[in-house]
Coordinates of C-alpha atoms and ligand atoms in Angstrom, one line a residue:
M1 CA 89.8 146.4 154.3
P2 CA 89.2 145.9 150.3
E3 CA 88.9 142.2 149.2
L4 CA 92.0 140.4 147.9
D5 CA 91.3 138.6 144.8
N6 CA 92.8 135.1 144.1
A7 CA 95.5 137.0 141.8
A8 CA 96.3 139.3 144.5
I9 CA 96.9 136.3 147.0
A10 CA 98.7 134.4 144.9
R11 CA 101.1 137.4 144.2
E12 CA 101.7 138.1 148.0
L13 CA 102.6 134.5 148.3
E14 CA 105.0 134.4 145.4
V15 CA 106.4 137.6 147.2
M16 CA 107.0 135.8 150.2
G17 CA 108.5 132.5 148.4
D18 CA 110.9 135.3 146.6
L19 CA 112.0 136.9 150.0
L20 CA 112.5 133.8 151.5
E21 CA 114.9 132.5 148.7
I22 CA 116.6 135.8 148.9
A23 CA 117.3 135.4 152.4
G24 CA 118.8 132.0 151.7
A25 CA 115.8 130.2 153.4
D26 CA 115.2 126.2 152.9
R27 CA 114.2 125.1 149.6
F28 CA 111.1 123.5 151.0
R29 CA 109.7 126.5 152.5
V30 CA 110.3 128.4 149.5
L31 CA 108.6 125.9 147.2
S32 CA 105.3 125.5 149.5
Y33 CA 104.8 129.1 148.8
R34 CA 105.1 129.3 145.1
K35 CA 103.3 125.6 144.8
A36 CA 100.3 127.3 146.7
A37 CA 100.7 130.4 144.7
N38 CA 100.6 128.4 141.4
S39 CA 97.4 126.4 142.3
I40 CA 95.7 129.6 143.5
R41 CA 95.9 131.5 140.3
A42 CA 94.3 128.3 138.4
W43 CA 91.7 128.0 141.0
P44 CA 88.4 128.7 140.1
E45 CA 86.6 129.8 143.1
Q46 CA 87.3 133.0 145.2
L47 CA 89.3 132.2 148.1
S48 CA 87.7 134.9 149.9
V49 CA 84.3 133.2 149.9
M50 CA 86.1 129.8 150.6
A51 CA 87.8 131.5 153.7
E52 CA 84.5 132.4 155.1
A53 CA 83.3 128.7 155.1
D54 CA 86.8 127.7 156.3
R55 CA 87.4 125.7 153.3
L56 CA 90.6 127.0 152.2
T57 CA 92.6 123.8 152.9
E58 CA 90.7 122.4 149.9
V59 CA 92.8 124.2 147.4
P60 CA 95.7 122.0 146.4
G61 CA 99.0 123.1 148.3
V62 CA 97.4 125.2 151.0
G63 CA 97.8 123.3 154.4
K64 CA 96.4 124.6 157.9
K65 CA 99.4 126.8 158.4
L66 CA 99.4 128.5 155.2
A67 CA 95.3 128.5 155.1
A68 CA 95.8 130.6 158.5
S69 CA 98.2 133.1 156.6
I70 CA 95.6 133.6 153.7
A71 CA 92.9 134.1 156.0
E72 CA 94.9 136.8 157.8
M73 CA 95.7 138.4 154.7
L74 CA 92.3 138.6 153.7
H75 CA 91.5 140.6 156.8
H76 CA 94.4 142.8 157.2
G77 CA 96.1 142.6 153.6
T78 CA 99.2 140.8 154.6
F79 CA 100.5 138.2 157.5
P80 CA 102.9 138.0 160.1
E81 CA 105.7 136.0 158.3
L82 CA 105.6 138.3 155.3
E83 CA 105.9 141.5 157.3
A84 CA 109.1 139.7 158.9
A85 CA 110.6 138.7 155.5
K86 CA 110.0 142.3 154.3
T87 CA 112.0 143.8 157.2
E88 CA 114.9 141.4 156.4
Y89 CA 115.1 142.4 152.6
P90 CA 113.1 145.1 150.7
A91 CA 110.2 144.2 148.7
G92 CA 111.5 145.4 145.9
L93 CA 114.1 142.9 145.6
V94 CA 111.6 140.5 144.4
E95 CA 111.3 142.9 141.2
L96 CA 114.8 142.5 140.9
T97 CA 114.6 138.7 140.6
Q98 CA 112.0 139.1 137.7
V99 CA 114.5 140.4 135.5
A100 CA 116.0 137.7 133.2
G101 CA 119.6 136.9 134.3
V102 CA 119.0 138.2 137.9
G103 CA 118.2 135.2 140.4
P104 CA 117.8 135.5 144.2
T105 CA 121.6 135.3 144.8
R106 CA 122.6 138.3 142.4
A107 CA 119.5 140.3 143.8
R108 CA 121.0 140.0 147.3
Q109 CA 124.4 141.0 146.2
F110 CA 123.2 144.0 144.0
Y111 CA 121.6 145.0 147.4
E112 CA 124.4 144.4 149.9
K113 CA 127.0 145.7 147.8
L114 CA 125.5 148.6 146.0
G115 CA 122.2 149.1 148.0
V116 CA 120.0 148.3 144.5
D117 CA 116.6 147.7 145.8
S118 CA 114.6 148.2 142.6
V119 CA 114.9 147.6 138.7
D120 CA 115.4 151.2 138.3
A121 CA 118.2 151.5 140.6
L122 CA 119.9 148.5 138.9
L123 CA 119.4 150.3 135.5
H124 CA 121.4 153.4 137.3
A125 CA 124.0 150.9 138.5
L126 CA 124.4 149.5 134.8
D127 CA 124.4 153.2 133.4
S128 CA 127.1 154.3 135.9
G129 CA 129.3 151.1 135.5
E130 CA 129.2 150.6 139.5
I131 CA 127.7 147.3 138.8
V132 CA 131.1 145.9 138.0
R133 CA 131.9 146.2 141.8
V134 CA 129.6 143.1 142.5
G135 CA 132.1 140.2 141.9
G136 CA 131.9 137.8 138.9
M137 CA 130.4 140.4 136.7
G138 CA 132.1 139.9 133.1
E139 CA 131.1 141.9 130.1
K140 CA 128.7 139.4 128.6
T141 CA 126.8 139.0 132.1
V142 CA 126.6 142.8 132.3
A143 CA 125.2 142.9 128.9
N144 CA 122.8 140.0 129.7
I145 CA 121.4 142.0 132.5
R146 CA 121.0 144.8 130.8
H147 CA 119.0 143.1 128.0
G148 CA 117.2 141.5 130.9
V149 CA 116.3 144.8 132.5
E150 CA 114.9 146.3 129.0
S151 CA 112.7 143.4 128.4
Y152 CA 111.2 143.9 132.1
L153 CA 110.9 147.5 131.8
A154 CA 109.0 146.9 128.2
H155 CA 106.4 144.8 130.3
R156 CA 106.3 146.8 133.7
G157 CA 102.9 147.6 134.5
R158 CA 101.2 145.0 132.4
M159 CA 99.7 142.0 133.8
L160 CA 99.1 138.3 132.5
L161 CA 95.8 137.9 130.9
M162 CA 95.4 135.0 133.2
D163 CA 95.6 137.1 136.1
A164 CA 93.4 140.2 134.5
L165 CA 90.3 138.0 133.0
P166 CA 89.2 136.2 136.0
L167 CA 89.1 139.5 137.9
A168 CA 87.3 141.3 135.1
E169 CA 84.8 139.0 134.8
R170 CA 84.1 139.0 138.3
L171 CA 83.9 142.7 138.5
A172 CA 81.4 142.5 135.5
G173 CA 79.5 140.2 137.3
E174 CA 79.3 142.0 140.5
L175 CA 78.2 145.3 138.5
L176 CA 75.6 143.4 136.7
E177 CA 74.0 142.4 140.2
H178 CA 73.2 146.3 140.4
P179 CA 69.5 146.7 139.7
A180 CA 70.7 150.0 137.5
V181 CA 73.1 148.0 135.5
L182 CA 71.6 146.4 132.4
S183 CA 74.9 145.2 131.0
A184 CA 78.4 145.1 131.6
T185 CA 81.0 143.9 129.2
P186 CA 84.8 143.9 129.7
A187 CA 86.4 145.9 126.5
G188 CA 89.9 146.9 125.6
S189 CA 92.8 144.5 125.4
L190 CA 91.2 142.1 127.6
R191 CA 88.3 141.7 125.3
R192 CA 90.8 141.1 122.5
M193 CA 92.4 138.8 124.5
Q194 CA 95.9 140.2 124.4
E195 CA 98.6 138.2 126.3
T196 CA 99.0 141.0 128.4
I197 CA 96.7 143.9 129.9
G198 CA 97.6 147.6 130.6
D199 CA 94.1 148.2 132.2
I200 CA 90.8 146.6 132.5
D201 CA 88.1 148.5 130.4
I202 CA 84.5 147.8 131.3
I203 CA 81.5 149.4 129.5
T204 CA 78.4 149.3 131.3
V205 CA 74.9 150.2 130.1
S206 CA 72.3 151.9 132.2
E207 CA 70.0 154.9 132.4
D208 CA 70.9 155.7 135.9
T209 CA 74.6 156.9 135.6
P210 CA 75.3 158.3 139.2
A211 CA 73.8 155.0 140.5
V212 CA 76.5 152.9 138.6
M213 CA 79.4 155.2 139.5
E214 CA 78.6 154.7 143.0
A215 CA 78.5 151.1 142.6
V216 CA 82.0 151.1 140.8
R217 CA 83.4 153.1 143.9
S218 CA 82.1 150.4 146.4
L219 CA 83.3 147.3 144.6
P220 CA 84.6 145.0 147.3
A221 CA 88.1 144.5 145.2
V222 CA 88.6 148.2 145.2
A223 CA 91.8 149.6 146.8
R224 CA 91.6 153.4 146.0
V225 CA 89.7 155.6 143.8
L226 CA 91.6 157.1 141.1
G227 CA 89.0 159.3 139.7
S228 CA 85.2 159.4 139.2
G229 CA 83.0 161.5 136.9
E230 CA 79.6 161.4 135.4
T231 CA 80.2 158.6 133.0
K232 CA 83.6 157.1 133.7
T233 CA 85.3 155.8 137.1
S234 CA 89.0 154.8 137.4
V235 CA 89.9 152.6 140.6
L236 CA 93.2 150.5 141.5
T237 CA 92.0 147.1 142.5
T238 CA 93.8 145.2 145.2
S239 CA 95.8 143.1 142.4
G240 CA 97.3 146.4 141.6
L241 CA 95.1 146.7 138.4
Q242 CA 93.5 149.8 137.1
V243 CA 90.0 149.5 135.8
D244 CA 88.1 152.0 133.7
V245 CA 84.5 151.7 134.1
R246 CA 82.3 153.8 131.5
V247 CA 78.3 154.2 131.5
V248 CA 76.7 154.6 128.3
A249 CA 72.8 154.8 127.2
P250 CA 71.2 151.8 125.7
D251 CA 71.3 153.2 122.4
Q252 CA 74.9 153.9 122.5
A253 CA 76.0 150.6 123.9
G254 CA 77.2 148.8 120.7
A255 CA 79.2 151.9 119.6
A256 CA 80.7 152.2 122.8
L257 CA 81.7 148.7 123.0
Q258 CA 83.1 148.9 119.6
Y259 CA 85.4 152.2 120.2
F260 CA 86.4 150.9 123.5
T261 CA 87.4 147.3 122.5
G262 CA 90.0 148.7 119.9
S263 CA 92.6 148.3 119.0
K264 CA 93.6 151.8 118.3
E265 CA 94.8 150.8 114.7
H266 CA 91.6 149.0 113.8
N267 CA 89.5 152.0 115.0
V268 CA 91.5 154.5 113.1
H269 CA 91.2 152.2 110.0
L270 CA 87.5 152.1 110.8
R271 CA 87.2 155.9 110.8
E272 CA 88.7 156.0 107.3
I273 CA 86.1 153.6 105.8
A274 CA 83.4 155.7 107.8
K275 CA 84.7 159.1 106.0
R276 CA 84.7 157.7 102.7
A277 CA 81.3 156.6 103.1
G278 CA 80.4 160.1 104.2
M279 CA 79.9 158.9 107.8
K280 CA 81.5 159.4 111.0
V281 CA 82.1 156.7 113.7
N282 CA 82.8 157.5 117.4
E283 CA 82.0 156.2 120.9
Y284 CA 78.4 157.5 120.7
G285 CA 77.2 156.1 117.3
V286 CA 77.6 156.1 113.6
F287 CA 76.5 159.3 111.8
R288 CA 75.6 160.7 108.5
V289 CA 77.4 163.6 107.9
A290 CA 77.3 166.7 105.3
E291 CA 80.1 168.1 103.3
D292 CA 81.4 170.4 106.0
G293 CA 81.5 167.5 108.5
T294 CA 78.5 168.4 110.6
E295 CA 76.3 165.4 111.8
V296 CA 73.2 165.1 109.8
E297 CA 71.4 162.0 111.2
R298 CA 72.4 159.0 113.5
V299 CA 72.2 155.5 111.4
G300 CA 73.2 153.1 114.2
G301 CA 75.1 152.5 117.3
A302 CA 72.8 150.4 119.5
T303 CA 74.5 147.1 118.9
E304 CA 78.1 146.5 117.6
N305 CA 77.0 144.3 114.7
E306 CA 74.8 147.2 113.6
V307 CA 77.9 149.7 113.7
Y308 CA 79.8 147.4 111.7
E309 CA 76.5 146.6 109.6
V310 CA 75.9 150.6 108.7
L311 CA 79.5 150.9 107.6
G312 CA 79.1 148.2 104.9
F313 CA 80.6 145.1 106.4
A314 CA 79.5 141.9 105.7
Q315 CA 80.6 140.2 109.1
T316 CA 81.7 141.5 112.4
P317 CA 85.3 140.8 113.1
P318 CA 85.6 138.8 116.0
P319 CA 87.5 141.2 118.8
E320 CA 90.7 139.0 119.0
I321 CA 91.6 140.0 115.5
R322 CA 91.0 143.7 115.4
H323 CA 94.6 145.1 115.0
D324 CA 94.3 146.1 111.3
T325 CA 96.1 143.2 109.9
G326 CA 93.7 142.4 107.1
E327 CA 90.6 141.6 109.3
I328 CA 88.7 144.7 108.0
E329 CA 89.3 144.0 104.5
A330 CA 88.1 140.4 105.1
A331 CA 85.0 141.3 107.1
L332 CA 83.9 143.8 104.4
A333 CA 83.9 141.1 101.7
G334 CA 82.5 138.7 104.0
D335 CA 85.7 136.4 103.6
L336 CA 86.6 136.0 107.4
P337 CA 87.0 132.2 108.3
R338 CA 85.1 130.7 111.1
L339 CA 87.7 130.9 114.0
L340 CA 88.5 127.9 116.5
E341 CA 86.2 128.3 119.5
L342 CA 86.7 126.6 122.8
A343 CA 83.6 124.3 122.3
D344 CA 85.6 122.8 119.2
I345 CA 88.2 121.4 121.6
R346 CA 87.9 117.6 122.3
G347 CA 91.1 117.1 124.5
D348 CA 94.4 118.5 125.8
L349 CA 97.4 117.5 124.2
H350 CA 100.4 118.3 126.8
A351 CA 99.9 117.7 130.5
H352 CA 102.3 116.2 133.1
T353 CA 101.7 113.7 136.1
T354 CA 103.6 113.1 139.2
S355 CA 105.6 110.6 137.6
T356 CA 107.9 113.7 136.9
D357 CA 107.6 117.0 137.9
A358 CA 104.1 117.8 138.2
H359 CA 101.6 117.8 141.2
S360 CA 98.4 116.0 139.9
T361 CA 98.1 112.0 139.1
L362 CA 97.2 110.7 135.8
A363 CA 93.6 109.9 137.3
E364 CA 93.3 113.5 138.6
N365 CA 94.0 114.5 134.9
R366 CA 91.7 112.4 133.5
A367 CA 88.8 113.5 135.9
M368 CA 89.5 117.2 135.0
A369 CA 89.2 116.4 131.5
A370 CA 85.9 114.5 132.0
D371 CA 85.0 117.8 133.7
L372 CA 86.0 119.8 130.7
G373 CA 83.9 117.6 128.5
Y374 CA 86.8 116.2 126.6
E375 CA 87.0 113.0 124.8
Y376 CA 90.7 112.3 125.2
L377 CA 93.9 113.5 127.0
V378 CA 97.4 112.7 126.9
V379 CA 100.0 112.1 129.3
T380 CA 103.4 113.8 128.2
D381 CA 105.4 113.8 130.8
H382 CA 109.4 114.6 130.7
A383 CA 111.8 112.2 129.0
E384 CA 114.8 110.8 130.4
N385 CA 117.6 113.1 129.2
L386 CA 115.9 116.1 131.1
R387 CA 117.7 115.5 134.3
M388 CA 116.9 118.1 136.4
V389 CA 113.4 117.0 136.6
R390 CA 114.3 113.1 136.6
G391 CA 112.7 112.5 133.1
M392 CA 111.0 108.9 132.6
T393 CA 113.5 105.9 132.1
V394 CA 112.0 103.0 130.0
P395 CA 111.1 100.9 132.9
E396 CA 109.2 103.9 134.5
L397 CA 107.4 104.1 131.2
E398 CA 106.5 101.0 131.2
E399 CA 104.8 101.2 134.5
Q400 CA 103.1 104.3 133.3
W401 CA 101.7 102.7 130.2
A402 CA 100.4 99.7 132.2
E403 CA 98.5 102.3 134.4
V404 CA 97.1 104.1 131.2
D405 CA 96.1 100.8 129.6
E406 CA 94.3 100.1 133.3
L407 CA 92.6 103.4 133.0
N408 CA 91.8 102.9 129.5
D409 CA 90.3 99.7 129.9
S410 CA 87.9 100.5 132.7
R411 CA 87.0 104.0 131.6
G412 CA 83.3 103.7 130.8
D413 CA 82.4 107.3 129.5
L414 CA 85.5 108.8 131.1
P415 CA 88.1 110.2 128.1
Y416 CA 90.4 108.1 126.4
I417 CA 94.4 108.4 127.7
L418 CA 97.0 108.9 124.8
K419 CA 100.5 107.7 125.8
G420 CA 102.8 110.5 125.0
V421 CA 105.9 111.9 125.9
E422 CA 107.8 115.2 125.8
L423 CA 111.1 114.6 124.4
N424 CA 114.0 117.0 124.7
I425 CA 115.7 118.4 121.4
G426 CA 119.7 118.0 122.1
S427 CA 122.5 120.0 121.0
D428 CA 122.9 118.1 118.0
G429 CA 119.1 117.7 117.2
T430 CA 118.5 114.2 118.3
V431 CA 115.9 113.3 121.0
D432 CA 115.8 110.7 124.0
Y433 CA 115.3 107.0 123.7
D434 CA 116.0 104.8 120.6
P435 CA 113.5 104.3 118.0
G436 CA 112.2 101.1 119.3
V437 CA 111.0 102.8 122.6
L438 CA 109.7 106.2 120.5
A439 CA 107.7 103.8 118.3
R440 CA 105.9 102.6 121.6
F441 CA 104.3 105.8 122.0
D442 CA 100.9 106.8 120.8
F443 CA 102.8 110.3 119.7
C444 CA 105.6 112.2 120.9
I445 CA 106.4 116.0 121.4
A446 CA 109.8 117.4 121.0
S447 CA 110.7 120.5 122.9
L448 CA 113.8 122.9 123.0
H449 CA 114.9 123.3 126.6
S450 CA 117.9 125.0 125.9
G451 CA 119.0 127.5 123.1
W452 CA 118.1 131.1 124.6
G453 CA 120.7 133.3 123.9
E454 CA 122.1 131.2 121.3
E455 CA 122.7 132.2 117.4
G456 CA 119.2 131.6 115.8
A457 CA 120.8 129.8 112.7
A458 CA 122.2 127.1 114.8
V459 CA 119.1 126.7 117.2
T460 CA 117.0 126.5 113.8
A461 CA 119.2 124.0 112.4
R462 CA 118.6 121.7 115.5
L463 CA 114.9 122.2 115.2
L464 CA 115.0 121.2 111.7
R465 CA 116.8 118.2 112.3
A466 CA 114.5 117.0 115.4
M467 CA 111.4 117.7 112.6
E468 CA 113.1 115.4 110.2
N469 CA 112.7 112.6 112.8
P470 CA 109.7 110.5 111.8
Y471 CA 108.8 109.7 115.6
V472 CA 108.6 113.6 116.2
D473 CA 105.0 114.5 115.8
I474 CA 104.5 117.6 117.6
I475 CA 107.1 120.4 118.4
G476 CA 106.4 121.7 121.9
H477 CA 106.4 125.6 123.0
P478 CA 108.6 126.2 119.6
T479 CA 110.4 129.6 120.9
G480 CA 110.7 128.8 124.7
R481 CA 109.5 132.3 125.6
I482 CA 108.3 133.2 129.0
I483 CA 106.3 136.5 128.6
G484 CA 108.1 139.4 130.3
R485 CA 110.8 137.1 131.7
R486 CA 112.7 134.9 129.0
D487 CA 112.9 136.1 125.1
P488 CA 112.0 133.9 122.6
I489 CA 114.6 131.7 120.6
A490 CA 115.5 133.6 117.6
L491 CA 114.6 130.8 115.3
D492 CA 113.9 131.2 111.5
M493 CA 110.2 130.9 111.6
D494 CA 109.6 130.7 108.2
A495 CA 112.0 127.9 107.5
V496 CA 110.6 126.2 110.4
L497 CA 107.2 126.3 109.2
T498 CA 108.2 125.1 105.7
K499 CA 110.0 122.1 107.4
A500 CA 106.6 121.5 109.3
A501 CA 104.6 121.6 106.2
E502 CA 107.0 119.4 104.2
T503 CA 107.3 116.8 106.9
G504 CA 103.7 116.9 108.3
T505 CA 105.0 117.7 111.9
I506 CA 102.3 119.6 113.9
M507 CA 103.3 122.8 115.9
E508 CA 102.3 123.4 119.5
L509 CA 100.6 126.3 120.7
N510 CA 101.4 126.0 124.6
A511 CA 98.5 127.5 126.4
Y512 CA 100.0 127.9 129.4
P513 CA 99.2 131.3 129.8
D514 CA 102.9 132.9 130.6
R515 CA 103.9 130.9 127.5
L516 CA 101.2 131.2 124.7
D517 CA 103.6 129.6 122.2
L518 CA 103.7 129.7 119.1
R519 CA 102.2 133.3 119.6
D520 CA 99.5 134.9 117.5
T521 CA 101.7 136.2 114.7
H522 CA 103.3 133.0 114.4
L523 CA 100.2 131.0 114.4
R524 CA 99.0 133.4 111.6
L525 CA 102.1 132.4 109.4
A526 CA 101.3 128.6 110.3
M527 CA 98.0 128.9 108.8
R528 CA 99.4 130.7 105.7
H529 CA 101.7 127.2 105.6
G530 CA 98.8 125.0 106.1
V531 CA 100.7 123.8 108.9
R532 CA 98.6 122.1 111.8
V533 CA 98.5 123.3 115.1
A534 CA 98.0 121.4 118.8
I535 CA 96.9 123.3 121.7
G536 CA 98.0 122.1 124.8
T537 CA 98.1 123.5 128.2
D538 CA 101.2 122.1 129.5
A539 CA 99.6 121.4 133.0
H540 CA 101.9 120.5 135.7
R541 CA 98.7 120.1 137.8
S542 CA 95.0 119.3 136.8
E543 CA 93.9 122.6 137.3
H544 CA 96.2 124.0 134.8
M545 CA 94.0 122.2 132.1
R546 CA 91.4 125.1 132.4
Y547 CA 94.1 127.4 130.8
M548 CA 93.1 126.0 127.5
R549 CA 90.7 129.3 127.1
Y550 CA 94.0 131.1 126.9
G551 CA 95.4 128.8 124.1
V552 CA 92.0 129.0 122.0
A553 CA 92.1 132.7 122.6
T554 CA 95.6 132.9 121.3
A555 CA 94.8 130.6 118.4
R556 CA 91.8 133.0 117.5
R557 CA 94.3 135.8 117.5
G558 CA 96.2 133.9 115.0
W559 CA 93.2 133.1 112.8
V560 CA 93.6 129.4 113.5
T561 CA 90.6 127.6 112.2
H562 CA 88.9 124.4 113.3
D563 CA 90.4 122.3 110.4
L564 CA 93.8 122.9 111.1
C565 CA 93.5 122.0 114.8
L566 CA 94.7 118.6 116.0
N567 CA 92.6 118.6 119.0
A568 CA 89.2 119.9 117.6
Q569 CA 89.3 116.7 115.7
P570 CA 87.8 113.2 117.0
L571 CA 90.4 110.6 118.2
D572 CA 90.5 108.5 115.0
V573 CA 91.4 111.8 113.0
V574 CA 93.9 112.7 115.9
R575 CA 95.5 109.4 115.2
S576 CA 95.8 110.0 111.4
W577 CA 97.3 113.1 111.4
L578 CA 100.2 112.0 113.6
R579 CA 103.4 111.6 111.4
R580 CA 103.8 107.6 112.6
A581 CA 100.4 107.4 110.8
S582 CA 101.8 105.6 107.6
E583 CA 100.5 108.5 105.3
Y584 CA 100.7 112.1 105.6
P585 CA 97.5 113.3 104.4
P586 CA 97.9 116.8 102.3
T587 CA 96.2 119.8 103.4
D588 CA 94.5 121.9 100.9
H589 CA 95.2 125.0 102.7
Q590 CA 98.6 125.8 101.2
A591 CA 98.7 129.4 100.6
Ligands
DGT601 P1 95.9 148.0 127.3 O1 94.8 148.7 128.3 O2 97.2 149.0 127.1 O3 96.4 146.8 127.9 O4 95.2 148.2 125.8 P2 93.9 148.7 125.3 O5 93.9 148.6 124.2 O6 93.0 148.2 126.6 O7 93.9 150.6 125.3 P3 93.3 151.5 126.3 O8 92.8 151.1 127.7 O9 94.3 152.7 126.6 O10 92.0 151.8 125.6 C1 90.7 150.8 125.2 C2 90.5 150.9 124.1 O11 90.0 152.4 123.9 C3 91.6 150.9 122.9 O12 91.7 149.8 122.6 C4 91.1 151.7 121.6 C5 90.1 152.7 122.5 N1 91.0 154.0 122.5 C6 91.7 154.4 123.6 N2 92.3 155.6 123.0 C7 92.2 155.8 121.7 C8 92.3 156.7 120.9 O13 93.1 158.0 121.0 N3 92.0 156.6 119.6 C9 91.2 155.7 119.1 N4 90.7 155.3 118.0 N5 90.6 154.6 120.0 C10 91.1 155.0 121.3
CA602 CA1 92.8 148.7 128.8
CA603 CA1 92.0 152.0 129.8
ZN604 ZN1 105.8 120.3 129.1

């Protein structure tokens, strides 16, 4: 039995939860699988290792019974309850529920009335018009579902970075343990930290090619070998992701890493530059070429820096920005800014607690913040108007503030807690609570929790109105997208960022790995507007605070620099940047 990694285990538990929901099972049972899956995806240790030591119940949300199911899964690839659930409804229905606009009830109806058991079958039912045989399907609903299917299909086969990155790092680590492997480095979209990953590419350096290919084929997480040649082996892992591992000789290491990191657009431009300089660049190295195109001599390729250097670059562009959107020109001239780094981050600016819909306490969040080496963290529970999670009433806030004061008073070397909140932007652009209450927070995030599918201009106007409120310091997850599941709100981003610059409102980069919102392209625009950015994980359990790395990666992709990132600043500067600080210090980064 090949070994299941954490993402694969989490996925099976999610399937279980979805199947139970489709079958109309008890809500509590459904949630217990989802909660466990959510916590396993964020868990830093391999469950396969923990299972051997009988330590699975240490994972939050994993009780004795679930631990037994996971142990069973690790041995047999599945567990009895899952198999039973799959006999009731086909697992293909789970895919259906991933489509925006199709919940568990609709999925069951589509299956029972039309025999639809996959997204492809649903598309077919939409095309043939058969879909209307299911009751309650008006024109608008049908159009919504078609749109949902289209965006689902655009992402199908791709995995979130959060699921691919830990796996890739682990595989690279395992390969490195082999004595013949000199180095093993993830390349491709993963090294560029793209938000979704098609397949994992790993470049290994070795003098003993056959030994490395054999090592790849025998990695524990390999479910199937798709192909294995002299220098490349492709495998399918237990989490369903394809991994391409290539072996190159030490003097080609840099050229191979550069080539297979891409992006394709970046590489195409690089080859043009080489050509103009009478050179050629490929996965084997950089070569000087004669008029007729024949190679004359090899001029570099052992390290990636060398590849760029011999092509006349003053700097090596960081992988995250290699998309041929200006990084080549800037790197040639030595004009690249120093991008934000994880080590710059001094705190998390968005985290929930058990006071509303999250699973960790304030003290647990603080312990995690201390683990992460932070100076400060915030509590930003949901506000009153968000009824579905029973947002904080004023008396509840007062209780929380007292707890914060107490934790801060006795904190010693532990991180300082700021009193925040996540307000809801109402349909008229107003937010929760009276100004008197708003003034008592250290800072406020305000988020849209509705507006998808609405006219972009109307939602933009709502957001602009909220940004005029002097108590709104930060706009949370501005476009509200969920990668592959919910389209972004059609905001006029230029208008939003202009208003942010005008009012000193800070824009959030929500680091929760299926949000990453603002996204890279918007962040780049924010930098041009001189708009400051706050990175928050939106943690709903303290382990989620580790997702900061995805936020920083997205920030880097958006060319975000240290000097425009709120939580790269020490606490006193953080306070001075908030709108409620009497002055709005002007920034000198206006484009
Ligand atoms: P993915 O896997 O869809 O998430 O995206 P990538 O970028 O990892 O794409 P992949 O795995 O097909 O190829 C890895 C890298 O190899 C790619 O970023 C650039 C390089 N590469 C692949 N095919 C070509 C090509 O035809 N031309 C050039 N210039 N580079 C290529
Ligand atoms: Ca790839
Ligand atoms: Ca590939
Ligand atoms: Zn939140």
